[in-house]
PDB file of C-alpha atoms and ligand atoms in Angstrom:
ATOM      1  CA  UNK A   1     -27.995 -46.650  -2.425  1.00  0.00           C
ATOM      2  CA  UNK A   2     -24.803 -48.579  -3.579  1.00  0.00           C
ATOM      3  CA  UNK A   3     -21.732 -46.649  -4.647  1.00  0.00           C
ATOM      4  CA  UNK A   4     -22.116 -47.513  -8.187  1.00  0.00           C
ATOM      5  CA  UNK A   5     -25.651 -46.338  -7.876  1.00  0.00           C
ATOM      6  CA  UNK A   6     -24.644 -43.060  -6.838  1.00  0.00           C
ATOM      7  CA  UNK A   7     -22.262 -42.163  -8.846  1.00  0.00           C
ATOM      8  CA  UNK A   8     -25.473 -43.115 -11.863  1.00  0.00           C
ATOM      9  CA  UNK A   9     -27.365 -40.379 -10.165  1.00  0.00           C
ATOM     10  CA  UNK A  10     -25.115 -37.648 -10.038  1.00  0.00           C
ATOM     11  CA  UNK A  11     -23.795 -38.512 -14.000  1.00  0.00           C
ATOM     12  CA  UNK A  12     -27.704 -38.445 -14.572  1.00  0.00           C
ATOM     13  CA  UNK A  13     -28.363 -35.458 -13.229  1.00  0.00           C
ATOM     14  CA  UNK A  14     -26.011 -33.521 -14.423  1.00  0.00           C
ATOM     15  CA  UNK A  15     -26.925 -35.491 -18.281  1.00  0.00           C
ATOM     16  CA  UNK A  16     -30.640 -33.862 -17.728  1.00  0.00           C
ATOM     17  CA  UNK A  17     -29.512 -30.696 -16.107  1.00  0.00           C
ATOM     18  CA  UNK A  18     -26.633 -29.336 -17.608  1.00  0.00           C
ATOM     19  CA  UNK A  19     -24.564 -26.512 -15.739  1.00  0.00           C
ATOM     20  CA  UNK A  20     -23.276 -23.524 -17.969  1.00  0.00           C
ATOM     21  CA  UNK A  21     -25.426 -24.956 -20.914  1.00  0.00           C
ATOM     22  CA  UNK A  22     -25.209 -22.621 -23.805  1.00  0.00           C
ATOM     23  CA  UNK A  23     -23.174 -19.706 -25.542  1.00  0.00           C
ATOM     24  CA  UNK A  24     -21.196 -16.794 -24.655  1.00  0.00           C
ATOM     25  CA  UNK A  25     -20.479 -13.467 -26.274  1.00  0.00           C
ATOM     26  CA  UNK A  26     -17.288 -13.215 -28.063  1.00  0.00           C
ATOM     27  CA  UNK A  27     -15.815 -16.106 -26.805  1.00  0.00           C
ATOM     28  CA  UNK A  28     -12.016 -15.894 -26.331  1.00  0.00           C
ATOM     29  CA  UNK A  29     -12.077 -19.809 -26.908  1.00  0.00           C
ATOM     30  CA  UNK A  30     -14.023 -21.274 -29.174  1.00  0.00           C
ATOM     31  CA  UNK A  31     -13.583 -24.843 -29.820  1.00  0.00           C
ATOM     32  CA  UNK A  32     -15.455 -27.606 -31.586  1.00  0.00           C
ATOM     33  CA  UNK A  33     -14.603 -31.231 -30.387  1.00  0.00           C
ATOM     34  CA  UNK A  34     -16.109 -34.949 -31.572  1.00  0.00           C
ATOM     35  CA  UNK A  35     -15.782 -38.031 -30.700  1.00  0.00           C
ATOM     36  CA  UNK A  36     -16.065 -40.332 -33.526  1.00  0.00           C
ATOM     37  CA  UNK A  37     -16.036 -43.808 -31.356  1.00  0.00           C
ATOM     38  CA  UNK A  38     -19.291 -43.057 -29.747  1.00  0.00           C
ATOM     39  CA  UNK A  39     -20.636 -39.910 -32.286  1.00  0.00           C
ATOM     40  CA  UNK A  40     -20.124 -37.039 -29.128  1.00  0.00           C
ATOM     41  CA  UNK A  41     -20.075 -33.526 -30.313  1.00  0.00           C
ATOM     42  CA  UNK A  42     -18.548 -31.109 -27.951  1.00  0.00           C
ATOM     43  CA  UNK A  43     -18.611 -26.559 -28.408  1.00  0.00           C
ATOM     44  CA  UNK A  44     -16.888 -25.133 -25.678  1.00  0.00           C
ATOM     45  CA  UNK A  45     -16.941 -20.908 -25.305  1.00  0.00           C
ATOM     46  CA  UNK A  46     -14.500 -19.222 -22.644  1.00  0.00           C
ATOM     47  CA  UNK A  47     -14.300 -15.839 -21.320  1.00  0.00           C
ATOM     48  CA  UNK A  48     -10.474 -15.264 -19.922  1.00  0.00           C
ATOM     49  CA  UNK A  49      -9.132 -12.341 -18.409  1.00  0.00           C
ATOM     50  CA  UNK A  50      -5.611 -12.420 -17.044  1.00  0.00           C
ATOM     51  CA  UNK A  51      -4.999 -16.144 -17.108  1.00  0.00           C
ATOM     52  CA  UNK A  52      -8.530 -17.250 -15.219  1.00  0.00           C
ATOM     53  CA  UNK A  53     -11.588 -18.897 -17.470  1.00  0.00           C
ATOM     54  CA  UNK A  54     -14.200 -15.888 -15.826  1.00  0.00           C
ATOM     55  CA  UNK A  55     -16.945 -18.226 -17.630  1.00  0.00           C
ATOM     56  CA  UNK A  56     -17.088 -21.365 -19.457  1.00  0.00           C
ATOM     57  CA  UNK A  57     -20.395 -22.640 -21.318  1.00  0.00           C
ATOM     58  CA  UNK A  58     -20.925 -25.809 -23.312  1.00  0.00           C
ATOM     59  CA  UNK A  59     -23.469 -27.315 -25.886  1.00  0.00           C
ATOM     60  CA  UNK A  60     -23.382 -30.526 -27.289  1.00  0.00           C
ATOM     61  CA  UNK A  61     -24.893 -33.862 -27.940  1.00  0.00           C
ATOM     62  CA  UNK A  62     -23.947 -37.527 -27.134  1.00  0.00           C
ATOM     63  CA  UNK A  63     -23.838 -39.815 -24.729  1.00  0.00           C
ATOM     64  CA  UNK A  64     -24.614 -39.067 -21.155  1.00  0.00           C
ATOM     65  CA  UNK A  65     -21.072 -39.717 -19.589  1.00  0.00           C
ATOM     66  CA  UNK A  66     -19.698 -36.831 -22.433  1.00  0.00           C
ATOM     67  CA  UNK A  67     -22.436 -34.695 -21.270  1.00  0.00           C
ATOM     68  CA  UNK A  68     -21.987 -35.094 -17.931  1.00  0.00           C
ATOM     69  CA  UNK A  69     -18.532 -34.857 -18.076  1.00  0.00           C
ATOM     70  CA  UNK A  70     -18.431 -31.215 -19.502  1.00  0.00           C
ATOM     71  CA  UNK A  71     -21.254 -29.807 -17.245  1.00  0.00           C
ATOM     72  CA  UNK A  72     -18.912 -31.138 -14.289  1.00  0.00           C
ATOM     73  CA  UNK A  73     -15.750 -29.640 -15.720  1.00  0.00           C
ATOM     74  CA  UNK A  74     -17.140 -26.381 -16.605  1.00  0.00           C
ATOM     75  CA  UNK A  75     -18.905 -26.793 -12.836  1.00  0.00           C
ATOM     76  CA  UNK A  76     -15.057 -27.537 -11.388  1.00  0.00           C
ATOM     77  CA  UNK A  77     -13.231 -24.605 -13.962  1.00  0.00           C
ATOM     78  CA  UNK A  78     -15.436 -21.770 -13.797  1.00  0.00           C
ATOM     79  CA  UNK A  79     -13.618 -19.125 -12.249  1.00  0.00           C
ATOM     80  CA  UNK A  80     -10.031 -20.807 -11.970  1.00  0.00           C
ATOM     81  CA  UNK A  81      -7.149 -20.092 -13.896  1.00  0.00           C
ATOM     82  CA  UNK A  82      -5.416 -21.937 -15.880  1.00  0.00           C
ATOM     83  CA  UNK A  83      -2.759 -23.824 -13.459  1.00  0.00           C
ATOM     84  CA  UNK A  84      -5.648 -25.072 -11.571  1.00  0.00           C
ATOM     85  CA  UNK A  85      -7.379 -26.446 -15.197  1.00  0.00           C
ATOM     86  CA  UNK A  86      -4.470 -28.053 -16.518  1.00  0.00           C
ATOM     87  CA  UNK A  87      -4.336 -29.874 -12.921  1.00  0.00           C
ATOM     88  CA  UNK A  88      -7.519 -30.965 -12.882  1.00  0.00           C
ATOM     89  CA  UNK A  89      -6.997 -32.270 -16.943  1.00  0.00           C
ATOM     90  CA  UNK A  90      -4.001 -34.098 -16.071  1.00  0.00           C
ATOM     91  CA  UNK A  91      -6.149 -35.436 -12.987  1.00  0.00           C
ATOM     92  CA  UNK A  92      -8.880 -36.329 -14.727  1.00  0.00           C
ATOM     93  CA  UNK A  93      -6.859 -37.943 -17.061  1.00  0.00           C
ATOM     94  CA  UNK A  94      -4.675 -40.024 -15.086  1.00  0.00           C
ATOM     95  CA  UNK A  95      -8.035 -41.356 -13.447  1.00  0.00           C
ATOM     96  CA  UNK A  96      -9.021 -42.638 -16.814  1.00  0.00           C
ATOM     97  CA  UNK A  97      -5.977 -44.908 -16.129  1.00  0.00           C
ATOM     98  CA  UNK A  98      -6.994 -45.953 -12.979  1.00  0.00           C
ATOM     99  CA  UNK A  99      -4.085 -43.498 -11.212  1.00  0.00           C
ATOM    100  CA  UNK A 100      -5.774 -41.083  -8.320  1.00  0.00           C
ATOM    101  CA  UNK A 101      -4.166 -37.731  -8.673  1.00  0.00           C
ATOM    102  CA  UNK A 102      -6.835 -35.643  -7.101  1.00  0.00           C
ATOM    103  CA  UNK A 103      -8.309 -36.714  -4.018  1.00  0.00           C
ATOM    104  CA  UNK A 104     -11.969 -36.956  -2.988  1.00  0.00           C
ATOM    105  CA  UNK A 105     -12.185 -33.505  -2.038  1.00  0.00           C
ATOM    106  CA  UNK A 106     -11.183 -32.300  -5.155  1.00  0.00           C
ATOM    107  CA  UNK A 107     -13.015 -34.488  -7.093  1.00  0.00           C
ATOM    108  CA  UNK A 108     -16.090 -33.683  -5.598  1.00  0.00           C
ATOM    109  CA  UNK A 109     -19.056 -34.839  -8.654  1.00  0.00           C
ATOM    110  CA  UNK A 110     -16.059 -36.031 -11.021  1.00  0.00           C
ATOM    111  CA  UNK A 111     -15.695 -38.969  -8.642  1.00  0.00           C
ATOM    112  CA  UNK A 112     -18.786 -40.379 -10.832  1.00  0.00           C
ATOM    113  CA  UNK A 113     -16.527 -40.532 -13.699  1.00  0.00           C
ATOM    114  CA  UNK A 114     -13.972 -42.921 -11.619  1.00  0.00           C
ATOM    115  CA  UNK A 115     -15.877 -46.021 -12.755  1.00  0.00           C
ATOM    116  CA  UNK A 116     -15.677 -45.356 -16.547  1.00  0.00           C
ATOM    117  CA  UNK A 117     -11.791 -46.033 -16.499  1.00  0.00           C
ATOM    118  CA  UNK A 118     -12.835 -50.014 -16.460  1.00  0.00           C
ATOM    119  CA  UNK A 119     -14.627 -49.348 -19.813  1.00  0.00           C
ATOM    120  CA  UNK A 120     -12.440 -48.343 -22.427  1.00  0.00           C
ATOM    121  CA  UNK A 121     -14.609 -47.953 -24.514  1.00  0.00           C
ATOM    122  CA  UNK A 122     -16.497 -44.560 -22.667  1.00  0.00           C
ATOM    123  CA  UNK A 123     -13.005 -43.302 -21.620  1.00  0.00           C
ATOM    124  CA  UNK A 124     -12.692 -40.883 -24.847  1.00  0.00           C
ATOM    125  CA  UNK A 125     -15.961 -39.981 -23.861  1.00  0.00           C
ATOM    126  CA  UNK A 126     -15.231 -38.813 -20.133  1.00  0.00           C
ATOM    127  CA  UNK A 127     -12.562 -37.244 -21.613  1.00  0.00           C
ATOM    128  CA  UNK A 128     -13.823 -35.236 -24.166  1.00  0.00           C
ATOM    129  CA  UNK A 129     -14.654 -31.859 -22.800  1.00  0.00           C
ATOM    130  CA  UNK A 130     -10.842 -32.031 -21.041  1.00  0.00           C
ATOM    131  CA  UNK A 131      -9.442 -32.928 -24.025  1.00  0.00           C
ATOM    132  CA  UNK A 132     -10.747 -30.157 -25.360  1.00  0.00           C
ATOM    133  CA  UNK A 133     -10.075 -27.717 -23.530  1.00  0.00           C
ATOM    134  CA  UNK A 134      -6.341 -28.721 -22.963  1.00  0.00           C
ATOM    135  CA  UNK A 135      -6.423 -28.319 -26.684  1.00  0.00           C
ATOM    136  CA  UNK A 136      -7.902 -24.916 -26.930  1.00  0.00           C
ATOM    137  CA  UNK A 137      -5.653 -23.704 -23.945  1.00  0.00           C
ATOM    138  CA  UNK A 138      -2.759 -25.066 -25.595  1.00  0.00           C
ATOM    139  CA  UNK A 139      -3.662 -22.967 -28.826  1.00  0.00           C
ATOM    140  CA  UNK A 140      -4.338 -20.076 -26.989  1.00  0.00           C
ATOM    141  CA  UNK A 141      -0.766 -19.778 -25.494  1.00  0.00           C
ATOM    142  CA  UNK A 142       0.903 -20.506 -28.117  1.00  0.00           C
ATOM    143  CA  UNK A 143      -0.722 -17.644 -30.193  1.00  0.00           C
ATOM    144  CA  UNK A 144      -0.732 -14.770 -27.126  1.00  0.00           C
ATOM    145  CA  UNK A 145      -0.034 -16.390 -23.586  1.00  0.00           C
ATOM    146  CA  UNK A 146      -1.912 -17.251 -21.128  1.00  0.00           C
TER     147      UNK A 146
HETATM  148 ZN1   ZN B   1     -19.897 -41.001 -25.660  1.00  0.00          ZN
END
């Protein structure tokens, strides 16, 4: 199977079975999220206790690279705190400018996304779920700390 072919697979299967799909109990982030350029629709729900996301669920509809891209991130978060999520958002991010700031390793599924950065097009909707949850972190320490 070529690279590109690969990389189809794992953003497929990840489209069709979603990881940490669904709701959580009072939340301690809730966030809502679109993406107007392709009509993506992003809900992200956080547990956090004493700076680490303890869970992280999604639910959403839109195209299969937004999709994908959230199942992955809450696949890569789950469990970290927040140092390790803003590096991985800035990583993510920099990739979507063709700048490798995370290496294979760390990457692990994301490296699927790697290709979208020559379409600009898809690129808000890779980034969506990061986005997002930069935003809602961002919020979050600014009302209590983090
Ligand atoms: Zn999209």
């Amino acid at each position: 199977m070529s690279l590109e072919g690969l990389y189809q697979e794992i953003i497929l299967d990840h489209y069709k079975t979603p990881r940490n799909r669904g709701k959580l109990e009072k939340p301690d982030i809730e966030i809502f999220e679109s993406n107007p350029l392709c009509g993506d629709e992003l809900c992200l729900h956080a547990h956090v206790n004493g700076g680490t996301l303890k869970d992280i669920r999604f639910e959403g509809k839109g195209c299969s690279i937004s999709l994908a891209s959230a199942s992955m991130m809450t696949e890569t978060l789950k469990g970290r705190d927040r140092a390790h999520a803003q590096k991985y958002i800035n990583g993510i991010k920099a990739m979507m400018h063709g700048e490798e700031k995370l290496t294979d390793e760390e990457l692990g599924d994301l490296e699927a996304l790697k290709g979208v950065a020559d379409f600009p097009a898809r690129v808000k909707c890779a980034l969506l779920a990061w986005t997002t949850l930069e935003k809602a972190l961002n919020e979050r320490s600014a009302r209590e700390g983090m």
